[in-house]
PDB file of C-alpha atoms in Angstrom:
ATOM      1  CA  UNK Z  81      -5.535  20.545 -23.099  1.00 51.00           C
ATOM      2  CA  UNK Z  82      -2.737  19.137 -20.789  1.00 58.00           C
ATOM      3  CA  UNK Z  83      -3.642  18.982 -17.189  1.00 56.00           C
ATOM      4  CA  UNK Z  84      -1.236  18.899 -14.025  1.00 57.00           C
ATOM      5  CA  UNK Z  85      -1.457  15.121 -12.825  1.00 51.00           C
ATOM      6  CA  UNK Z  86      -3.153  15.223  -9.524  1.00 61.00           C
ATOM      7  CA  UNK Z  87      -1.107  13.141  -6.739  1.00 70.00           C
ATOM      8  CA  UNK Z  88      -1.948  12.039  -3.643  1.00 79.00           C
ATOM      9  CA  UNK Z  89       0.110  12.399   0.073  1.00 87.00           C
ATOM     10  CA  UNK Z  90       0.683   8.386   1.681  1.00 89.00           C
ATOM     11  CA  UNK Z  91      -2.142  10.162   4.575  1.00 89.00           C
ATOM     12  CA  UNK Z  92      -4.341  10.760   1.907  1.00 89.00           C
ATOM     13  CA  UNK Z  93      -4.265   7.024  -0.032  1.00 92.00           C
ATOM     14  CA  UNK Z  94      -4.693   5.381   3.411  1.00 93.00           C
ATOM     15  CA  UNK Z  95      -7.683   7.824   4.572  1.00 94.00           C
ATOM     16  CA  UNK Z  96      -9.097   7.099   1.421  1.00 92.00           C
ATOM     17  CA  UNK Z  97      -9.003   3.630   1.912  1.00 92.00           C
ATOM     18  CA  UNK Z  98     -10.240   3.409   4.853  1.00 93.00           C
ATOM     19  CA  UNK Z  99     -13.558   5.434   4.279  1.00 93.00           C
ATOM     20  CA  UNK Z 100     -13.849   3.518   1.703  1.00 90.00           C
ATOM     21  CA  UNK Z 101     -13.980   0.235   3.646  1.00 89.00           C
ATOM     22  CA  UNK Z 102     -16.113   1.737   6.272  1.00 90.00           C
ATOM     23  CA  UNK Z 103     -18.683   3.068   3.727  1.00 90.00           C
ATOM     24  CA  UNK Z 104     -18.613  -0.720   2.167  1.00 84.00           C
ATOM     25  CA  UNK Z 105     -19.733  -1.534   5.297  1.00 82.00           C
ATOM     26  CA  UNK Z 106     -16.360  -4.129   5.561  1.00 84.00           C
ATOM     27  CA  UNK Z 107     -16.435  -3.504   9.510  1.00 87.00           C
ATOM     28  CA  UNK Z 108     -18.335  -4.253  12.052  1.00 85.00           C
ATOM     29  CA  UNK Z 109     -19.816  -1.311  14.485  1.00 89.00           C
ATOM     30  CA  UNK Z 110     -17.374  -1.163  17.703  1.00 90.00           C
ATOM     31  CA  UNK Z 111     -15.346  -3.508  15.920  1.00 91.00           C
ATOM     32  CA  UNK Z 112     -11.666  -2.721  17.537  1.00 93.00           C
ATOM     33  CA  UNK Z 113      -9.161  -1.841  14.716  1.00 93.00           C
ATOM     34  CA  UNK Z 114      -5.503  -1.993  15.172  1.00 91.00           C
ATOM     35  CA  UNK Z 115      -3.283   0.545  14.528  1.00 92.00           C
ATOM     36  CA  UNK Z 116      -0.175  -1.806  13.914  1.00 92.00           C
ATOM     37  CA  UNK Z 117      -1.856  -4.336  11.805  1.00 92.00           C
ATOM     38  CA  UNK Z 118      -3.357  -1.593   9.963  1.00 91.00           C
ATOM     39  CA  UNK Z 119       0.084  -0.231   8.407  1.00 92.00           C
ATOM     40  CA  UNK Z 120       1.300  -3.552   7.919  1.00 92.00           C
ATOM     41  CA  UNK Z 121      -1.548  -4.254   5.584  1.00 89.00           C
ATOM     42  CA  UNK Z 122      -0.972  -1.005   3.843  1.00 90.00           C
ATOM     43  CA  UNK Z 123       2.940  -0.983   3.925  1.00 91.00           C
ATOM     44  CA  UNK Z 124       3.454   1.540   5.964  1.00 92.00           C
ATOM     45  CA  UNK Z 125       4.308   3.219   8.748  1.00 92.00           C
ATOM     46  CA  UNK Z 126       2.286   4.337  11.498  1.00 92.00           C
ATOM     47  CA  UNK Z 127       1.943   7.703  10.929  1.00 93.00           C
ATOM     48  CA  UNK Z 128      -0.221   8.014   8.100  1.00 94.00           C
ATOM     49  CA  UNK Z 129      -2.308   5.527   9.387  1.00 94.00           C
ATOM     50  CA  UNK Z 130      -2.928   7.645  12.563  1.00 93.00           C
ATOM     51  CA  UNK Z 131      -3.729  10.617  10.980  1.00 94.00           C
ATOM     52  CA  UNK Z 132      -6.323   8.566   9.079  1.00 95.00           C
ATOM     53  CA  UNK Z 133      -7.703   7.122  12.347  1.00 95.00           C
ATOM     54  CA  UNK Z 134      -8.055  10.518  13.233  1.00 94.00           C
ATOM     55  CA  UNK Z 135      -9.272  12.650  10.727  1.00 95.00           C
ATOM     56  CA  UNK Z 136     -11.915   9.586  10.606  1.00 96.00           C
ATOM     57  CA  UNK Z 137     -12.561  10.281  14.017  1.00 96.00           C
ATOM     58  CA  UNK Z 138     -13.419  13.954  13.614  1.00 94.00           C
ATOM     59  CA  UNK Z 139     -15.812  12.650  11.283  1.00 93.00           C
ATOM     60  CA  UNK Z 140     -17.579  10.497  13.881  1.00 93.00           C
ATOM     61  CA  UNK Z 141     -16.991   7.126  11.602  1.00 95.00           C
ATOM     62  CA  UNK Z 142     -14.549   5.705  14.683  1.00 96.00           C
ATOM     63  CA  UNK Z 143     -13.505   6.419  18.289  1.00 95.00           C
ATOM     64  CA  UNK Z 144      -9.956   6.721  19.439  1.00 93.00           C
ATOM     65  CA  UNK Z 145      -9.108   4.803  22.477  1.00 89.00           C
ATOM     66  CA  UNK Z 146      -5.542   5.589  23.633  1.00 84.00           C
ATOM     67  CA  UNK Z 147      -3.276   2.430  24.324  1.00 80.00           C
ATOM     68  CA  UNK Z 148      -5.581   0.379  22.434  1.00 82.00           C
ATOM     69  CA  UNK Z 149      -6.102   1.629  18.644  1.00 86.00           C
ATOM     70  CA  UNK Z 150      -9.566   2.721  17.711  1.00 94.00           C
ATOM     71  CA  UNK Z 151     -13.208   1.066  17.174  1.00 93.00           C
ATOM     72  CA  UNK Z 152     -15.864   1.845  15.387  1.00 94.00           C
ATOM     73  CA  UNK Z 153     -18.354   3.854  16.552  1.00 93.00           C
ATOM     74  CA  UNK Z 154     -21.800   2.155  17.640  1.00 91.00           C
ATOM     75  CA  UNK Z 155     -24.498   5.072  17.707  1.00 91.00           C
ATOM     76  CA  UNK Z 156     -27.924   5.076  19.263  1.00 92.00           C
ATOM     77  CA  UNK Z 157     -31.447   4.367  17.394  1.00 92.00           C
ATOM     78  CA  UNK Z 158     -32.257   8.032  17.748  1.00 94.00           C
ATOM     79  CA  UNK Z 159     -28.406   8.991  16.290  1.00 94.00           C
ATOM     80  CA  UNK Z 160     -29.265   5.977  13.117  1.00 94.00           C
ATOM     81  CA  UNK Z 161     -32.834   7.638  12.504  1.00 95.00           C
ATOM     82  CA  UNK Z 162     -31.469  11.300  12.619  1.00 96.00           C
ATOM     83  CA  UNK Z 163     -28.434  10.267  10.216  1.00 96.00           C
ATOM     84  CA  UNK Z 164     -31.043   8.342   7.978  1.00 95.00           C
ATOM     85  CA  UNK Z 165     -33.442  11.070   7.418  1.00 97.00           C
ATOM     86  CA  UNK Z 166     -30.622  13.406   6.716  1.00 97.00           C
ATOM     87  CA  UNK Z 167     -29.733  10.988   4.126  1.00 97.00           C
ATOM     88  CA  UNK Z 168     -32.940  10.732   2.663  1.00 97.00           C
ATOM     89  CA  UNK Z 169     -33.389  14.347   2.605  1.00 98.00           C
ATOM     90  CA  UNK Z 170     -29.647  15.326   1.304  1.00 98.00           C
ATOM     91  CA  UNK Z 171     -29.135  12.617  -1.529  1.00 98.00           C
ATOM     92  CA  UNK Z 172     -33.102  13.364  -2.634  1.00 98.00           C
ATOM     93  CA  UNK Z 173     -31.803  16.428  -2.926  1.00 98.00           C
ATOM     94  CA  UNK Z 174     -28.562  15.183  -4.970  1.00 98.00           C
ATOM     95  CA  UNK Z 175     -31.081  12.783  -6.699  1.00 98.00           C
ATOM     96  CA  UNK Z 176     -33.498  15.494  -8.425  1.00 98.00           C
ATOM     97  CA  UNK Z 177     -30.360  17.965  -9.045  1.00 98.00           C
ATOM     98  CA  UNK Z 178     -28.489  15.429 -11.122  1.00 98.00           C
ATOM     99  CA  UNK Z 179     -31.718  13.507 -12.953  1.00 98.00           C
ATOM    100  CA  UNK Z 180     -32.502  17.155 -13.954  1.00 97.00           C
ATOM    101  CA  UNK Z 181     -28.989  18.012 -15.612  1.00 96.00           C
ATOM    102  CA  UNK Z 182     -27.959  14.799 -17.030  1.00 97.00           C
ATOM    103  CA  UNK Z 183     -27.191  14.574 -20.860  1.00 96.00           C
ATOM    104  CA  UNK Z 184     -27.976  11.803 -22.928  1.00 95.00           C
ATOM    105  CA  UNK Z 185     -24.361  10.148 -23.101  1.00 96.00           C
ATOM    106  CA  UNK Z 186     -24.240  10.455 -18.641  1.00 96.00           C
ATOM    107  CA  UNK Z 187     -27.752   9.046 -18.503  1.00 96.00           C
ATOM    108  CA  UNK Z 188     -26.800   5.634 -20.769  1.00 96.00           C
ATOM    109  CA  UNK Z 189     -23.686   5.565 -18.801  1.00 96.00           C
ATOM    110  CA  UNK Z 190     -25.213   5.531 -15.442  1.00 96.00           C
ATOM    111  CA  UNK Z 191     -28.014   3.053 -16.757  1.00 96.00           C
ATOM    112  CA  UNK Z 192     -25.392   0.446 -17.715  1.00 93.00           C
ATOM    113  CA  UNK Z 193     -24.099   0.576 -14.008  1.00 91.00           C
ATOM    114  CA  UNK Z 194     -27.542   0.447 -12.841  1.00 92.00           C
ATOM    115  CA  UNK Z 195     -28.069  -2.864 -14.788  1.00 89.00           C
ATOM    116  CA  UNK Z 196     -24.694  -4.201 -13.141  1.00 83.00           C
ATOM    117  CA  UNK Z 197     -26.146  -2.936  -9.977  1.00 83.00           C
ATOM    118  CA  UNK Z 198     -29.027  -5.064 -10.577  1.00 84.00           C
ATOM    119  CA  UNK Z 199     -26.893  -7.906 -11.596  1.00 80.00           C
ATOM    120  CA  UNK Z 200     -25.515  -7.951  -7.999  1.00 70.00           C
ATOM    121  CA  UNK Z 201     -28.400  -8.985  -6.061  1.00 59.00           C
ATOM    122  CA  UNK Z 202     -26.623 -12.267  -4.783  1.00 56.00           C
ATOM    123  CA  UNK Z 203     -23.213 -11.512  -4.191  1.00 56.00           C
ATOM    124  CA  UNK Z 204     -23.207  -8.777  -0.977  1.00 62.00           C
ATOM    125  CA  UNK Z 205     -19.584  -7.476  -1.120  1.00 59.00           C
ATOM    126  CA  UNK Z 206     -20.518  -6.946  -5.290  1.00 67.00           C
ATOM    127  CA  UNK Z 207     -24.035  -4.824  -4.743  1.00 75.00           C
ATOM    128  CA  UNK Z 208     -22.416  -2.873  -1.425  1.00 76.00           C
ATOM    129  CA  UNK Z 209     -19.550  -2.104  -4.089  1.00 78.00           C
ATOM    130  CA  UNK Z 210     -21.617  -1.389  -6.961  1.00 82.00           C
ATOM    131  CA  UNK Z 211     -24.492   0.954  -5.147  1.00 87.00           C
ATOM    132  CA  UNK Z 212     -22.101   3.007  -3.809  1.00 88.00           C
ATOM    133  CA  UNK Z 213     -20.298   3.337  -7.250  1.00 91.00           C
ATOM    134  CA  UNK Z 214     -23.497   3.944  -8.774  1.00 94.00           C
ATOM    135  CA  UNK Z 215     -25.302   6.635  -6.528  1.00 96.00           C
ATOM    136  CA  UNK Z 216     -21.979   8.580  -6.062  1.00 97.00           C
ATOM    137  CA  UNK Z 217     -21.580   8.728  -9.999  1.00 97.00           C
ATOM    138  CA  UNK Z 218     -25.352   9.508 -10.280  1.00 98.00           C
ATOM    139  CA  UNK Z 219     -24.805  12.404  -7.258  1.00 98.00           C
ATOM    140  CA  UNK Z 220     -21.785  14.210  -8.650  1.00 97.00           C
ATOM    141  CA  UNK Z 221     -23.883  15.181 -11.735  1.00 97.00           C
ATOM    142  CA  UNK Z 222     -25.709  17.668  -9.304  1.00 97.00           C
ATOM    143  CA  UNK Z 223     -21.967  19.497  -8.876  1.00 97.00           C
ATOM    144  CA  UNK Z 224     -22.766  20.184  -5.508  1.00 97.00           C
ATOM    145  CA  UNK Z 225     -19.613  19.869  -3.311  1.00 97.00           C
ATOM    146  CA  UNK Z 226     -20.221  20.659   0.196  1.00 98.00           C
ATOM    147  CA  UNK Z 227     -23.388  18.574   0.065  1.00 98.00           C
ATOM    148  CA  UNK Z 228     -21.776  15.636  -1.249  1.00 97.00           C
ATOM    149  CA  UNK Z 229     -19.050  15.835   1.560  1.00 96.00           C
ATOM    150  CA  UNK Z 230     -22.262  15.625   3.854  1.00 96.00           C
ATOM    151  CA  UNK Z 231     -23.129  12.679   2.154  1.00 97.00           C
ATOM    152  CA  UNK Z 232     -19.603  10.894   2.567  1.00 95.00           C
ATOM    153  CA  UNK Z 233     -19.094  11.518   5.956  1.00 95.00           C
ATOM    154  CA  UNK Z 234     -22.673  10.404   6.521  1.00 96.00           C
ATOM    155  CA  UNK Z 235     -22.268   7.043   4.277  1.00 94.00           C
ATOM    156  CA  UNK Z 236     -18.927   7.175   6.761  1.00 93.00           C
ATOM    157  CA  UNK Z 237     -20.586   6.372   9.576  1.00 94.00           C
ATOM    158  CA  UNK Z 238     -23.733   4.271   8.487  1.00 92.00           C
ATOM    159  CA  UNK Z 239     -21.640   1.920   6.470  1.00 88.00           C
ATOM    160  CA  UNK Z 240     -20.778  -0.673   9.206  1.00 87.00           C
ATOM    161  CA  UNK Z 241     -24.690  -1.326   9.879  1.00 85.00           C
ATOM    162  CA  UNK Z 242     -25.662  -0.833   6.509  1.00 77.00           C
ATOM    163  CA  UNK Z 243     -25.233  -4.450   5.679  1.00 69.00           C
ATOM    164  CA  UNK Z 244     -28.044  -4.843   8.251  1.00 65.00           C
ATOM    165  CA  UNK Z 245     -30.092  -3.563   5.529  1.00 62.00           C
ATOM    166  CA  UNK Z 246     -30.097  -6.927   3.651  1.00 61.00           C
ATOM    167  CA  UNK Z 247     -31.191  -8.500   6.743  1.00 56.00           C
ATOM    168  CA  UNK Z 248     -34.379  -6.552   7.153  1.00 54.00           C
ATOM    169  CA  UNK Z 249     -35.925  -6.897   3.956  1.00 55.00           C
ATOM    170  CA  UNK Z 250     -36.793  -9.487   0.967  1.00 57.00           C
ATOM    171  CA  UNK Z 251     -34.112  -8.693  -2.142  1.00 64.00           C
ATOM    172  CA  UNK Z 252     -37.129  -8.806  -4.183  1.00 72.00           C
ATOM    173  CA  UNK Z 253     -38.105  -5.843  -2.548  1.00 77.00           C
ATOM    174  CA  UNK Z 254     -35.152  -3.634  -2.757  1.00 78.00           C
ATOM    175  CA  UNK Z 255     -34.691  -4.457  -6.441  1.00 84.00           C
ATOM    176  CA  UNK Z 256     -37.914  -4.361  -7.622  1.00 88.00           C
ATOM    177  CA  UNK Z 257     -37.607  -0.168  -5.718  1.00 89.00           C
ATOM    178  CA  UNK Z 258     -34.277  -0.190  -7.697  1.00 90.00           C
ATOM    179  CA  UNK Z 259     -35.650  -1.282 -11.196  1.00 93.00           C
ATOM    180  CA  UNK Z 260     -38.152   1.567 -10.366  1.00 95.00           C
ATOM    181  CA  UNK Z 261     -35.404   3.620  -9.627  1.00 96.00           C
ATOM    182  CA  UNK Z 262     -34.252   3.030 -13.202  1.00 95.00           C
ATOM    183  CA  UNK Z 263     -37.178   3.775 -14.844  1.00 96.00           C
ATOM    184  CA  UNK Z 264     -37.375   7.128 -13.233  1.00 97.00           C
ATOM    185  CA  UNK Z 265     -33.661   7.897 -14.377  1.00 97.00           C
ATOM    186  CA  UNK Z 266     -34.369   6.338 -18.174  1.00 96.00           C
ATOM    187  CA  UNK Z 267     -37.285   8.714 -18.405  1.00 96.00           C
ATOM    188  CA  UNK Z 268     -35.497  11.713 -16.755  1.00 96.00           C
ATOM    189  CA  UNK Z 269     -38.405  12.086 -13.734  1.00 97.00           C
ATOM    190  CA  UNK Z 270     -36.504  14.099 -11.350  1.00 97.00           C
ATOM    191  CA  UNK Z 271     -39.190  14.730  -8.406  1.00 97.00           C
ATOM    192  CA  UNK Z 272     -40.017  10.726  -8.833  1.00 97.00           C
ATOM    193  CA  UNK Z 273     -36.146   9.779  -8.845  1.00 97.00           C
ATOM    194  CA  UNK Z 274     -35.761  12.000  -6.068  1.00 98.00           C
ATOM    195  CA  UNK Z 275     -39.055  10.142  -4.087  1.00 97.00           C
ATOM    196  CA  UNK Z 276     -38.023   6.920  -4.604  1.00 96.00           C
ATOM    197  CA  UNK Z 277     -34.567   7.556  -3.390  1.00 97.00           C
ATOM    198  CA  UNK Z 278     -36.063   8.587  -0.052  1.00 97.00           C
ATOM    199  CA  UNK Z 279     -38.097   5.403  -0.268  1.00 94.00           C
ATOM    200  CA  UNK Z 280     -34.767   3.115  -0.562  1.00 92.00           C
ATOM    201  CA  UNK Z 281     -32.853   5.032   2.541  1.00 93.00           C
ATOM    202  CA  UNK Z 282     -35.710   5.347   4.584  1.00 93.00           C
ATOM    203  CA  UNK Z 283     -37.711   1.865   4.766  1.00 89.00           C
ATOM    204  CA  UNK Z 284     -35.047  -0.473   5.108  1.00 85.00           C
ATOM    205  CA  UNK Z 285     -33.915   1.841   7.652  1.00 89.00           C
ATOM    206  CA  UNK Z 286     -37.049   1.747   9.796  1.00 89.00           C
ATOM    207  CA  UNK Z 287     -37.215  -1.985   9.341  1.00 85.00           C
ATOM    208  CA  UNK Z 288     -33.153  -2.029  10.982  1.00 86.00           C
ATOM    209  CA  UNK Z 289     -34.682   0.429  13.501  1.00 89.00           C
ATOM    210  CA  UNK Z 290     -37.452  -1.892  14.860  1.00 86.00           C
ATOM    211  CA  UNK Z 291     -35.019  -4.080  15.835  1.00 83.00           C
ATOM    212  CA  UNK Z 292     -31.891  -1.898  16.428  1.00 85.00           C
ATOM    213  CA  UNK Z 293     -31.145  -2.896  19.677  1.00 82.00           C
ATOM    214  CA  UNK Z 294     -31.073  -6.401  19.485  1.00 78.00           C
ATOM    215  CA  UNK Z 295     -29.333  -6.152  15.905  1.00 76.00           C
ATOM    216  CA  UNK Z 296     -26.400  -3.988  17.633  1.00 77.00           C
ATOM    217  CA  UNK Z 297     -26.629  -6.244  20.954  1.00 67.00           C
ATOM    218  CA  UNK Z 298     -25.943  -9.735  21.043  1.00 39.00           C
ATOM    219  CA  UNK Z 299     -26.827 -10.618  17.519  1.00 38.00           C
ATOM    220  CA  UNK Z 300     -25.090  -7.600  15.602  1.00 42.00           C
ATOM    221  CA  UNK Z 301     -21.757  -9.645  15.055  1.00 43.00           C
ATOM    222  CA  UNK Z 302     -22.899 -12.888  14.202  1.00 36.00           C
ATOM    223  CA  UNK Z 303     -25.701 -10.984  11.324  1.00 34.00           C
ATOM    224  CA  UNK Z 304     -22.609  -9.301  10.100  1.00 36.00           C
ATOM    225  CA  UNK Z 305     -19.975 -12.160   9.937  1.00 41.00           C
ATOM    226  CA  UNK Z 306     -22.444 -13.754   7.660  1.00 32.00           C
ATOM    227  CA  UNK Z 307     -22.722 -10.813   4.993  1.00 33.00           C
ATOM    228  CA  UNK Z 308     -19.413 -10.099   5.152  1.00 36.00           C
ATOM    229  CA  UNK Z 309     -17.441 -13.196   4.907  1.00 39.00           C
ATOM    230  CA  UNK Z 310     -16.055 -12.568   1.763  1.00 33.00           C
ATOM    231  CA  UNK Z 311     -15.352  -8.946   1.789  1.00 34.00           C
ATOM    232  CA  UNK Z 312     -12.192  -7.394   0.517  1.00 38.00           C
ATOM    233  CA  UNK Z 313     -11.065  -3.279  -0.179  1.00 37.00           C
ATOM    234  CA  UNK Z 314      -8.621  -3.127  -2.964  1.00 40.00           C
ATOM    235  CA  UNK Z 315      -9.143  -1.470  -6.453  1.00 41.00           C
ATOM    236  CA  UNK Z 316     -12.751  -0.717  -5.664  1.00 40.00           C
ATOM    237  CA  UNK Z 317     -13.911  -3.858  -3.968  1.00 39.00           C
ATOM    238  CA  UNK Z 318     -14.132  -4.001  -0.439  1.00 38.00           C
ATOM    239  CA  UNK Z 319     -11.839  -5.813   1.608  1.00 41.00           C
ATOM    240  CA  UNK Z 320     -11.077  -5.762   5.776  1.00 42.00           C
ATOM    241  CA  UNK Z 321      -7.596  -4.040   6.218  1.00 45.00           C
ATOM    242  CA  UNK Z 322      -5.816  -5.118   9.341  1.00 44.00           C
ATOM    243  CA  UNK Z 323      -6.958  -8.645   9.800  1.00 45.00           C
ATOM    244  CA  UNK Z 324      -6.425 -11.787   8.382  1.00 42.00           C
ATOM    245  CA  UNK Z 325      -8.220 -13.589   6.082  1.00 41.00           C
ATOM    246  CA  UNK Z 326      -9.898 -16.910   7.191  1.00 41.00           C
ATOM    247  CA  UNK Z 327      -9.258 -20.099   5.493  1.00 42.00           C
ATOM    248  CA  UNK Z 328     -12.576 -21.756   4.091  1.00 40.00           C
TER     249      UNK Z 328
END
């Protein structure tokens, strides 16, 4: 059955864009962003880049500072441990809904970008890319709407530190908790999917949060710069709209 083709407003492709960057983590916290360089990346005019920069705003992803653009927003150890155990508890949530309701054909489609997922472990911009890809796929199986808006504006503002969370553990680590992961989906164990989703938000986060201040201080920016060198947003990668790209 024919369907009415769904189109987008020019406010709506640049908001969309730009949470998208954010969740990728492709900018740094109270990184300044501006406003003009922003619509010349995009092509446009100001306006719809405004009313991205504020409806991002309302979501607490970036701060507005009048004469000068907007920045991202840098929140507190207690605001990154409140935002992470929400996390932990909503997508668990999302986590054991979905693995509970997924047919066959969803499952072996969500397994093959869990193997790409896998395949990522060396190339930052690729696994940042790739686990959002695969959780959000894995989520909207759970047809749960307003919790998965929760979830975006939450990724929203946790995206520019959540590069960090390469810093603060071994890889072998995180994939050896995401091959588990795997095996949980495969074998359709919704209360141990859902456990070892927790696992993945909330111990790399505690590891960030032992050293939170010094991470966001003096040495945030120069931890950051090196994971995301070579990040770029454009047809689902993640690239840094608004400023120019070095030369290597």
């Amino acid at each position: 059955m024919l369907r009415p083709i769904e189109t987008k407003s020019m406010q709506d492709l640049v908001h969309d864009q730009l949470s998208e960057a954010l969740m990728a983590g492709a900018f740094r916290p109270g990184e300044m962003l501006n406003l003009n360089a922003l619509a010349q990346s995009f092509g446009t005019s100001l306006m719809p880049v405004r009313d991205a920069v504020r409806r991002l705003a309302a979501d607490e992803a970036l701060v507005v500072e009048p004469q000068r653009g907007a920045r991202v927003r840098v929140h507190t150890a207690a605001e990154f441990a409140e935002m992470s155990e929400l996390r932990a508890e909503l997508e668990g949530d999302l986590t054991e809904r979905a693995v509970r309701s997924l047919d066959q054909a969803t499952r072996d489609a969500l397994l093959e970008r869990l193997e790409g997922l896998l395949r990522a472990e060396d190339a930052p911009s690729d696994f940042l890319r790739l686990n959002r890809d695969f959780y959000f796929a894995l989520y909207a199986a759970a047809d749960r709407p307003v919790t998965m808006r929760l979830v975006r504006s939450l990724w929203q503002q946790v995206g520019p530190v959540i590069t960090l969370y390469l810093q603060t553990e071994s890889g072998s680590d995180a994939m050896q908790r995401l091959a588990d992961f795997g095996q949980a989906l495969r074998s359709a164990q919704a209360k141990n999917a859902r456990d070892l989703r927790c696992e993945q938000i909330m111990r790399p986060s505690a590891g960030l949060l032992s050293q939170y201040d010094k991470v966001m201080g003096t040495g945030r920016q120069s931890a950051v710069d090196v994971v995301l060198k070579s990040i770029e947003v454009g047809s689902g990668s993640a690239r840094r709209p608004g400023r120019k790209r070095r030369n290597t």
